[in-house]
Amino acid sequence: MNTLANVRAELDAIDDALHDLLMRRADVVAGLAASRVKASGPTLRPGREARILRRLIGRHSGPLPAAALVRLWREMFATSIRQQNNFSLAYHGVGDAVPKLVAEHFGMGMPSRAFTTPSQALAAVGNGDAAIAVLPFPNEADPTELEWWPALDAPRLAVVARLPFFSEGNPGPEALIVAHGMPDASDDDRSLLLVEADPELSRGAVLQGLAEAGITARLLIARRLPHVSRFLFEADGLIEPGDGRLAALNFINTRPLGAYATPIRGISA
Ligand SMILES: C=C(O[C@@H]1C=C(C(=O)O)C=C[C@H]1O)C(=O)O
């Protein structure tokens, strides 16, 4: 009979099974941490996390909202990252959008420190005080003194993830994670490209130059400086510093700033 006691007994059995699996997952991560197989690379691997979430969302069905599935896995990722080393993060943001994204992405327990400028947060990563910096997604309306991407020391420090990775519909304010080294591919990625070009060159001509080199890109920000036009593009795919397509470009300066797994924006039923 479907009494409350019966339903609760079934939930208790499911909780035990889930608990066993969570403990088993943590054991596997502990083995990974002890084995040093990741010793040469960063702890946080947003590309791998994106592959896991895409795979699970792809097989998902039933009444559990996909957003809840992602939240549960985010908490597990954050826990397993902290299991692997003393992970901590630096962030900068005006208002509460960035701290909110940090809490949603890394759970409530992740050690994090706020900085009043993006360059201070990046310096904390540069000198090893923090593993990553979370910074606001570049915006055309940003004041120059908060514009962090033109001075990003890529590929030493590079963009490796975009937050939120999952949202149903409009994501609201977004952020980027900057870490040491270029990110792993996730099979569906986008790259940030800084281009400095002769101010005589229109943005259409710059886009055409990129297209002729085989790079499909969208303009995010254009800045007219005294002797140069500076552009930030989001390009399809993973573009790393040695990419052959960059050699074909003859702008004043073209620099990949990193990449991120293409975020999921709503899922079709
Ligand atoms: C376990 C790993 O480290 C981190 C934690 C992950 C996980 O818990 O599945 C996945 C990617 C990394 O951010 C890994 O690199 O596989």
GROMACS .gro file of C-alpha atoms and ligand atoms in nm:
model
  285
    1MET     CA    1   0.000   0.000   0.000
    2ASN     CA    2   0.118   0.353  -0.078
    3THR     CA    3   0.119   0.483   0.280
    4LEU     CA    4   0.341   0.771   0.395
    5ALA     CA    5   0.551   0.519   0.585
    6ASN     CA    6   0.601   0.312   0.267
    7VAL     CA    7   0.700   0.614   0.060
    8ARG     CA    8   0.945   0.723   0.331
    9ALA     CA    9   1.096   0.377   0.349
   10GLU     CA   10   1.154   0.392  -0.027
   11LEU     CA   11   1.312   0.741   0.007
   12ASP     CA   12   1.537   0.611   0.289
   13ALA     CA   13   1.657   0.327   0.067
   14ILE     CA   14   1.727   0.572  -0.219
   15ASP     CA   15   1.914   0.805   0.019
   16ASP     CA   16   2.133   0.518   0.135
   17ALA     CA   17   2.211   0.424  -0.226
   18LEU     CA   18   2.289   0.788  -0.316
   19HIS     CA   19   2.502   0.825  -0.005
   20ASP     CA   20   2.699   0.509  -0.094
   21LEU     CA   21   2.764   0.648  -0.443
   22LEU     CA   22   2.870   0.989  -0.310
   23MET     CA   23   3.117   0.824  -0.074
   24ARG     CA   24   3.243   0.607  -0.360
   25ARG     CA   25   3.286   0.913  -0.584
   26ALA     CA   26   3.483   1.088  -0.308
   27ASP     CA   27   3.705   0.776  -0.272
   28VAL     CA   28   3.779   0.783  -0.646
   29VAL     CA   29   3.866   1.155  -0.628
   30ALA     CA   30   4.089   1.087  -0.324
   31GLY     CA   31   4.269   0.823  -0.533
   32LEU     CA   32   4.307   1.073  -0.816
   33ALA     CA   33   4.448   1.334  -0.576
   34ALA     CA   34   4.696   1.085  -0.428
   35SER     CA   35   4.809   0.943  -0.764
   36ARG     CA   36   4.952   1.272  -0.898
   37VAL     CA   37   4.816   1.190  -1.247
   38LYS     CA   38   4.700   1.553  -1.259
   39ALA     CA   39   5.014   1.692  -1.095
   40SER     CA   40   5.125   1.878  -1.405
   41GLY     CA   41   4.794   2.052  -1.468
   42PRO     CA   42   4.537   2.264  -1.289
   43THR     CA   43   4.285   2.114  -1.047
   44LEU     CA   44   3.986   2.287  -1.201
   45ARG     CA   45   3.896   2.148  -1.547
   46PRO     CA   46   3.592   2.336  -1.675
   47GLY     CA   47   3.605   2.153  -2.010
   48ARG     CA   48   3.569   1.815  -1.838
   49GLU     CA   49   3.289   1.949  -1.617
   50ALA     CA   50   3.108   2.078  -1.928
   51ARG     CA   51   3.133   1.736  -2.095
   52ILE     CA   52   2.992   1.567  -1.784
   53LEU     CA   53   2.700   1.812  -1.754
   54ARG     CA   54   2.618   1.796  -2.126
   55ARG     CA   55   2.617   1.417  -2.112
   56LEU     CA   56   2.390   1.404  -1.806
   57ILE     CA   57   2.152   1.670  -1.942
   58GLY     CA   58   2.139   1.467  -2.265
   59ARG     CA   59   2.013   1.157  -2.079
   60HIS     CA   60   1.795   1.349  -1.834
   61SER     CA   61   1.421   1.287  -1.807
   62GLY     CA   62   1.143   1.296  -1.551
   63PRO     CA   63   1.025   1.559  -1.304
   64LEU     CA   64   1.366   1.659  -1.160
   65PRO     CA   65   1.438   2.004  -1.313
   66ALA     CA   66   1.759   2.013  -1.519
   67ALA     CA   67   1.863   2.321  -1.317
   68ALA     CA   68   1.848   2.111  -0.998
   69LEU     CA   69   2.056   1.837  -1.161
   70VAL     CA   70   2.320   2.097  -1.252
   71ARG     CA   71   2.315   2.250  -0.900
   72LEU     CA   72   2.371   1.909  -0.740
   73TRP     CA   73   2.662   1.833  -0.972
   74ARG     CA   74   2.812   2.179  -0.921
   75GLU     CA   75   2.825   2.110  -0.549
   76MET     CA   76   2.996   1.776  -0.616
   77PHE     CA   77   3.251   1.932  -0.853
   78ALA     CA   78   3.333   2.204  -0.596
   79THR     CA   79   3.373   1.941  -0.324
   80SER     CA   80   3.597   1.723  -0.537
   81ILE     CA   81   3.810   2.026  -0.636
   82ARG     CA   82   3.861   2.110  -0.268
   83GLN     CA   83   3.944   1.746  -0.200
   84GLN     CA   84   4.231   1.767  -0.449
   85ASN     CA   85   4.411   2.071  -0.304
   86ASN     CA   86   4.380   2.397  -0.111
   87PHE     CA   87   4.172   2.563  -0.375
   88SER     CA   88   4.069   2.925  -0.326
   89LEU     CA   89   3.944   3.194  -0.557
   90ALA     CA   90   3.966   3.570  -0.599
   91TYR     CA   91   3.685   3.772  -0.746
   92HIS     CA   92   3.595   4.124  -0.843
   93GLY     CA   93   3.254   4.260  -0.923
   94VAL     CA   94   3.045   4.570  -0.874
   95GLY     CA   95   2.723   4.481  -0.690
   96ASP     CA   96   2.625   4.127  -0.597
   97ALA     CA   97   2.615   3.961  -0.942
   98VAL     CA   98   2.967   3.811  -0.931
   99PRO     CA   99   2.949   3.685  -0.568
  100LYS     CA  100   2.614   3.526  -0.657
  101LEU     CA  101   2.762   3.352  -0.962
  102VAL     CA  102   3.057   3.235  -0.749
  103ALA     CA  103   2.821   3.088  -0.487
  104GLU     CA  104   2.608   2.917  -0.754
  105HIS     CA  105   2.911   2.774  -0.934
  106PHE     CA  106   3.129   2.673  -0.640
  107GLY     CA  107   2.876   2.618  -0.362
  108MET     CA  108   2.880   2.791  -0.027
  109GLY     CA  109   3.199   2.637   0.115
  110MET     CA  110   3.460   2.757  -0.135
  111PRO     CA  111   3.718   2.994   0.018
  112SER     CA  112   3.688   3.317  -0.181
  113ARG     CA  113   3.817   3.669  -0.145
  114ALA     CA  114   3.672   3.988  -0.295
  115PHE     CA  115   3.900   4.250  -0.453
  116THR     CA  116   3.812   4.609  -0.537
  117THR     CA  117   3.969   4.596  -0.884
  118PRO     CA  118   4.006   4.321  -1.146
  119SER     CA  119   4.383   4.372  -1.158
  120GLN     CA  120   4.410   4.299  -0.783
  121ALA     CA  121   4.212   3.976  -0.830
  122LEU     CA  122   4.439   3.881  -1.126
  123ALA     CA  123   4.749   3.963  -0.921
  124ALA     CA  124   4.627   3.722  -0.651
  125VAL     CA  125   4.622   3.446  -0.917
  126GLY     CA  126   4.956   3.557  -1.061
  127ASN     CA  127   5.133   3.533  -0.725
  128GLY     CA  128   4.965   3.207  -0.620
  129ASP     CA  129   4.738   3.347  -0.346
  130ALA     CA  130   4.434   3.218  -0.540
  131ALA     CA  131   4.391   2.945  -0.802
  132ILE     CA  132   4.148   3.141  -1.017
  133ALA     CA  133   3.992   3.486  -1.057
  134VAL     CA  134   3.623   3.535  -1.132
  135LEU     CA  135   3.565   3.863  -1.317
  136PRO     CA  136   3.263   4.025  -1.481
  137PHE     CA  137   3.202   3.934  -1.845
  138PRO     CA  138   3.339   4.227  -2.054
  139ASN     CA  139   3.077   4.485  -2.134
  140GLU     CA  140   3.080   4.774  -2.380
  141ALA     CA  141   2.971   5.008  -2.095
  142ASP     CA  142   3.260   4.914  -1.861
  143PRO     CA  143   3.472   5.210  -1.747
  144THR     CA  144   3.830   5.189  -1.880
  145GLU     CA  145   3.979   5.146  -1.532
  146LEU     CA  146   3.776   4.826  -1.477
  147GLU     CA  147   3.847   4.688  -1.825
  148TRP     CA  148   4.065   4.388  -1.743
  149TRP     CA  149   4.090   4.195  -2.070
  150PRO     CA  150   4.329   4.423  -2.269
  151ALA     CA  151   4.605   4.369  -2.010
  152LEU     CA  152   4.541   3.998  -1.954
  153ASP     CA  153   4.876   3.822  -1.958
  154ALA     CA  154   4.757   3.543  -2.191
  155PRO     CA  155   4.846   3.261  -2.238
  156ARG     CA  156   5.017   3.264  -1.894
  157LEU     CA  157   4.680   3.362  -1.747
  158ALA     CA  158   4.382   3.284  -1.965
  159VAL     CA  159   4.005   3.272  -1.965
  160VAL     CA  160   3.898   2.912  -1.898
  161ALA     CA  161   3.524   2.924  -1.823
  162ARG     CA  162   3.211   3.132  -1.858
  163LEU     CA  163   2.948   3.151  -1.582
  164PRO     CA  164   2.676   3.050  -1.555
  165PHE     CA  165   2.739   2.736  -1.763
  166PHE     CA  166   2.371   2.646  -1.750
  167SER     CA  167   2.069   2.874  -1.747
  168GLU     CA  168   1.712   2.841  -1.855
  169GLY     CA  169   1.660   3.136  -2.087
  170ASN     CA  170   1.830   3.470  -2.017
  171PRO     CA  171   2.133   3.410  -1.794
  172GLY     CA  172   2.144   3.764  -1.649
  173PRO     CA  173   2.490   3.901  -1.562
  174GLU     CA  174   2.773   3.666  -1.657
  175ALA     CA  175   3.132   3.620  -1.546
  176LEU     CA  176   3.455   3.465  -1.670
  177ILE     CA  177   3.708   3.252  -1.486
  178VAL     CA  178   4.076   3.333  -1.539
  179ALA     CA  179   4.334   3.070  -1.445
  180HIS     CA  180   4.692   2.964  -1.521
  181GLY     CA  181   4.728   2.827  -1.874
  182MET     CA  182   4.488   2.767  -2.161
  183PRO     CA  183   4.174   2.556  -2.101
  184ASP     CA  184   4.105   2.197  -2.208
  185ALA     CA  185   3.876   2.150  -2.507
  186SER     CA  186   3.518   2.048  -2.431
  187ASP     CA  187   3.422   1.967  -2.795
  188ASP     CA  188   3.200   2.274  -2.815
  189ASP     CA  189   3.398   2.582  -2.723
  190ARG     CA  190   3.427   2.952  -2.793
  191SER     CA  191   3.739   3.164  -2.771
  192LEU     CA  192   3.809   3.526  -2.687
  193LEU     CA  193   4.030   3.708  -2.931
  194LEU     CA  194   4.186   4.049  -2.880
  195VAL     CA  195   4.259   4.229  -3.207
  196GLU     CA  196   4.439   4.560  -3.242
  197ALA     CA  197   4.409   4.704  -3.588
  198ASP     CA  198   4.483   5.019  -3.785
  199PRO     CA  199   4.207   5.272  -3.698
  200GLU     CA  200   4.149   5.315  -4.073
  201LEU     CA  201   4.020   4.958  -4.087
  202SER     CA  202   3.643   4.929  -4.032
  203ARG     CA  203   3.508   4.663  -3.797
  204GLY     CA  204   3.352   4.497  -4.101
  205ALA     CA  205   3.698   4.474  -4.261
  206VAL     CA  206   3.841   4.323  -3.942
  207LEU     CA  207   3.560   4.066  -3.931
  208GLN     CA  208   3.618   3.988  -4.297
  209GLY     CA  209   3.991   3.940  -4.231
  210LEU     CA  210   3.907   3.692  -3.955
  211ALA     CA  211   3.656   3.511  -4.178
  212GLU     CA  212   3.913   3.481  -4.459
  213ALA     CA  213   4.152   3.320  -4.210
  214GLY     CA  214   3.876   3.069  -4.126
  215ILE     CA  215   3.768   3.229  -3.798
  216THR     CA  216   3.396   3.288  -3.741
  217ALA     CA  217   3.362   3.556  -3.476
  218ARG     CA  218   3.122   3.802  -3.319
  219LEU     CA  219   3.228   4.146  -3.202
  220LEU     CA  220   3.180   4.197  -2.828
  221ILE     CA  221   3.357   4.529  -2.771
  222ALA     CA  222   3.517   4.797  -2.990
  223ARG     CA  223   3.746   5.068  -2.847
  224ARG     CA  224   3.892   5.349  -3.052
  225LEU     CA  225   4.232   5.449  -2.907
  226PRO     CA  226   4.455   5.729  -3.047
  227HIS     CA  227   4.663   5.509  -3.280
  228VAL     CA  228   4.484   5.179  -3.281
  229SER     CA  229   4.137   5.025  -3.275
  230ARG     CA  230   4.105   4.754  -3.015
  231PHE     CA  231   3.843   4.481  -3.050
  232LEU     CA  232   3.729   4.192  -2.837
  233PHE     CA  233   3.578   3.906  -3.039
  234GLU     CA  234   3.412   3.583  -2.940
  235ALA     CA  235   3.518   3.320  -3.194
  236ASP     CA  236   3.376   2.974  -3.259
  237GLY     CA  237   3.594   2.684  -3.150
  238LEU     CA  238   3.916   2.667  -2.956
  239ILE     CA  239   4.184   2.911  -3.072
  240GLU     CA  240   4.517   2.866  -2.897
  241PRO     CA  241   4.826   3.089  -2.932
  242GLY     CA  242   4.998   2.867  -3.192
  243ASP     CA  243   4.685   2.830  -3.409
  244GLY     CA  244   4.783   2.831  -3.776
  245ARG     CA  245   4.490   3.057  -3.865
  246LEU     CA  246   4.643   3.341  -3.664
  247ALA     CA  247   4.955   3.340  -3.881
  248ALA     CA  248   4.741   3.440  -4.181
  249LEU     CA  249   4.621   3.759  -4.009
  250ASN     CA  250   4.806   4.085  -4.055
  251PHE     CA  251   4.650   4.307  -3.793
  252ILE     CA  252   4.880   4.503  -3.561
  253ASN     CA  253   4.823   4.249  -3.287
  254THR     CA  254   4.602   3.941  -3.249
  255ARG     CA  255   4.603   3.759  -2.919
  256PRO     CA  256   4.387   3.467  -2.799
  257LEU     CA  257   4.276   3.539  -2.443
  258GLY     CA  258   4.142   3.193  -2.363
  259ALA     CA  259   3.824   2.997  -2.423
  260TYR     CA  260   3.519   2.848  -2.257
  261ALA     CA  261   3.275   2.566  -2.309
  262THR     CA  262   2.973   2.699  -2.496
  263PRO     CA  263   2.718   2.756  -2.220
  264ILE     CA  264   2.379   2.585  -2.221
  265ARG     CA  265   2.104   2.843  -2.250
  266GLY     CA  266   1.774   2.663  -2.197
  267ILE     CA  267   1.704   2.309  -2.306
  268SER     CA  268   1.457   2.209  -2.571
  269ALA     CA  269   1.208   1.947  -2.462
  270LIG     C1  270   3.799   1.500  -1.082
  270LIG     C2  271   3.857   1.596  -1.157
  270LIG     O1  272   3.879   1.728  -1.109
  270LIG     C3  273   3.776   1.826  -1.110
  270LIG     C4  274   3.651   1.767  -1.062
  270LIG     C5  275   3.569   1.701  -1.151
  270LIG     C6  276   3.469   1.600  -1.102
  270LIG     O2  277   3.441   1.600  -0.982
  270LIG     O3  278   3.419   1.520  -1.184
  270LIG     C7  279   3.584   1.725  -1.290
  270LIG     C8  280   3.677   1.811  -1.338
  270LIG     C9  281   3.766   1.889  -1.249
  270LIG     O4  282   3.721   2.022  -1.239
  270LIG    C10  283   3.901   1.569  -1.296
  270LIG     O5  284   3.983   1.648  -1.349
  270LIG     O6  285   3.856   1.468  -1.356
   0.00000   0.00000   0.00000
